[in-house]
XYZ file of C-alpha atoms in Angstrom:
197
model
C 0.798 -36.829 -36.182
C 4.583 -37.129 -35.821
C 5.088 -33.820 -37.646
C 2.829 -32.007 -35.154
C 4.722 -33.535 -32.226
C 8.077 -32.453 -33.697
C 6.792 -28.903 -34.326
C 5.428 -28.730 -30.759
C 8.733 -29.927 -29.259
C 10.767 -27.469 -31.355
C 8.356 -24.662 -30.470
C 8.630 -25.401 -26.744
C 12.433 -25.615 -26.999
C 12.506 -22.176 -28.703
C 10.164 -20.753 -26.038
C 12.324 -22.103 -23.187
C 15.508 -20.678 -24.743
C 13.879 -17.285 -25.393
C 12.547 -17.167 -21.824
C 16.001 -17.990 -20.406
C 17.453 -15.132 -22.493
C 14.793 -12.680 -21.256
C 15.321 -13.723 -17.622
C 19.106 -13.342 -18.053
C 18.515 -9.749 -19.223
C 16.222 -9.125 -16.246
C 18.845 -10.493 -13.819
C 21.498 -8.244 -15.403
C 19.229 -5.184 -14.992
C 18.579 -6.121 -11.353
C 22.281 -6.457 -10.473
C 22.594 -2.984 -8.892
C 19.582 -3.777 -6.672
C 20.253 -7.392 -5.735
C 21.304 -10.898 -6.694
C 18.543 -13.037 -8.283
C 18.885 -16.777 -8.979
C 16.617 -19.653 -9.980
C 17.059 -23.404 -10.470
C 14.607 -24.208 -13.262
C 11.875 -22.541 -15.306
C 9.178 -23.777 -17.659
C 7.148 -21.300 -19.764
C 3.810 -22.012 -21.450
C 2.795 -20.495 -24.821
C -0.348 -18.844 -23.372
C 1.532 -16.352 -21.176
C 1.997 -18.503 -18.095
C 4.889 -20.382 -16.551
C 6.613 -21.782 -13.500
C 9.970 -21.104 -11.884
C 11.498 -23.270 -9.150
C 14.187 -22.556 -6.550
C 14.122 -18.749 -6.504
C 16.419 -16.687 -4.307
C 17.024 -12.950 -4.057
C 19.559 -11.053 -1.931
C 18.859 -7.268 -1.839
C 21.840 -4.973 -2.439
C 22.685 -1.319 -2.988
C 19.909 1.251 -2.719
C 17.210 -1.414 -2.385
C 19.002 -2.945 0.600
C 19.215 0.492 2.240
C 15.549 1.243 1.486
C 14.442 -2.083 2.990
C 17.004 -1.773 5.819
C 17.982 -5.414 5.415
C 21.280 -6.690 6.831
C 24.088 -7.688 4.459
C 23.767 -11.306 3.367
C 20.011 -11.573 3.884
C 18.459 -13.833 1.223
C 14.769 -14.271 0.429
C 13.843 -17.634 -1.090
C 10.737 -19.167 -2.680
C 10.069 -22.806 -3.514
C 8.052 -21.969 -6.632
C 6.768 -19.042 -8.674
C 3.565 -19.673 -10.647
C 2.774 -17.109 -13.369
C -0.864 -17.317 -14.466
C -0.943 -14.203 -16.653
C 1.840 -12.272 -18.372
C 1.458 -9.420 -20.871
C 3.919 -7.006 -22.490
C 3.176 -3.646 -24.143
C 4.074 -2.657 -27.717
C 7.602 -1.625 -26.651
C 8.305 -4.993 -25.036
C 8.015 -3.729 -21.466
C 6.119 -5.669 -18.836
C 2.533 -4.381 -18.681
C 0.786 -6.937 -16.432
C 1.795 -9.976 -14.405
C -0.313 -12.103 -12.088
C 0.686 -15.173 -10.097
C 1.669 -16.829 -6.820
C 4.872 -17.279 -4.836
C 4.816 -20.522 -2.860
C 7.030 -21.409 0.083
C 8.462 -17.924 0.593
C 11.037 -17.679 3.389
C 12.803 -14.559 4.624
C 14.881 -14.282 7.804
C 13.667 -11.790 10.399
C 16.281 -9.169 11.180
C 17.789 -9.702 14.652
C 16.997 -6.148 15.733
C 15.593 -5.561 19.182
C 13.475 -2.617 20.261
C 15.506 0.077 22.039
C 15.314 0.141 25.820
C 12.669 2.513 27.143
C 14.206 5.511 28.913
C 10.967 6.422 30.665
C 8.700 4.630 33.145
C 5.711 6.010 31.200
C 4.061 2.902 29.594
C 2.794 4.990 26.645
C 6.414 5.719 25.654
C 7.648 2.120 25.658
C 8.839 1.234 22.125
C 6.867 -1.395 20.225
C 8.567 -4.815 20.144
C 10.177 -5.975 16.907
C 9.328 -9.316 15.297
C 12.589 -10.677 16.696
C 11.521 -9.562 20.201
C 8.299 -11.515 19.693
C 10.211 -14.721 18.955
C 10.007 -14.835 15.147
C 13.120 -15.892 13.256
C 11.686 -15.882 9.734
C 8.731 -14.953 7.538
C 7.119 -18.030 5.949
C 4.124 -18.250 3.673
C 2.547 -17.935 0.223
C 1.904 -14.682 -1.662
C -0.624 -13.979 -4.434
C 0.242 -10.922 -6.518
C -1.149 -8.797 -9.336
C 1.078 -6.066 -10.823
C 0.159 -3.721 -13.657
C 2.140 -0.879 -15.250
C 0.706 1.686 -17.683
C 3.671 3.419 -19.346
C 1.540 6.206 -20.884
C 0.517 7.439 -17.420
C 3.662 6.287 -15.587
C 1.601 4.436 -12.967
C 2.088 0.982 -11.488
C -0.541 -0.694 -9.316
C 0.451 -3.607 -7.100
C -1.691 -5.967 -5.057
C -0.155 -8.534 -2.687
C -2.144 -11.031 -0.616
C 0.089 -12.918 1.831
C -0.789 -15.851 4.073
C 2.047 -15.981 6.613
C 2.468 -19.142 8.668
C 2.139 -18.559 12.450
C 1.837 -14.800 11.856
C -1.376 -13.944 10.038
C -2.796 -12.646 6.789
C -1.700 -9.413 5.101
C -3.060 -7.528 2.091
C -1.008 -4.710 0.547
C -2.288 -2.364 -2.162
C -0.029 0.318 -3.555
C 0.146 2.734 -6.474
C 3.550 3.936 -7.661
C 4.458 6.673 -10.133
C 7.530 6.879 -12.346
C 8.662 6.745 -15.956
C 9.865 3.419 -17.420
C 13.447 4.717 -17.068
C 12.914 5.456 -13.363
C 11.523 1.963 -12.735
C 14.435 0.441 -14.684
C 17.364 2.473 -13.361
C 16.416 4.687 -10.403
C 13.961 2.947 -8.038
C 14.833 5.454 -5.301
C 13.043 8.119 -7.391
C 9.744 6.195 -7.620
C 6.888 8.158 -6.020
C 4.411 6.349 -3.746
C 0.918 7.652 -4.553
C -1.074 5.178 -2.456
C -0.210 2.616 0.193
C -2.778 0.560 2.077
C -1.962 -2.364 4.356
C -4.431 -4.625 6.132
C -3.258 -7.257 8.611
C -5.080 -9.852 10.690
C -3.346 -12.295 13.019
């Protein structure tokens, strides 16, 4: 009995260390696109795990693509991974899970002043105009990448506090090298968004 406990403890220690090393490599690859941090993680041997105290600040091309102001940081209380699979080359093939307690500041951008009395030409209000200062909620996600066809499918289901419910389905095309090093060259093949307040 004691031998099994010792083997289990050593196995979990090895798994935690290996996961920290893999996440460190991921953070290094993400550096041109943003600053990712976490407080604590705990992997499970069956391809699941949890990460606490996540934060991400977009930078570079990703910041320009998202049009986020400098210094904006997105945080999450917890990331729960319920399914994780890698292909034969060690690249991520499928990940499924939940982000809990997501918070992202709303950009303080106001709609431009209308230059016409025509009500059909009045610009739509921004979230900041509507009184929102941040996005808050939980997000379920399912992401799959098939390297042989260069296609990634992504499904996000977000319950946003005081705002509503959003479902986003998208299909992206690009080689593994494009996804790793040149996200601005990723082609959007499908994008579908449903929102209910």
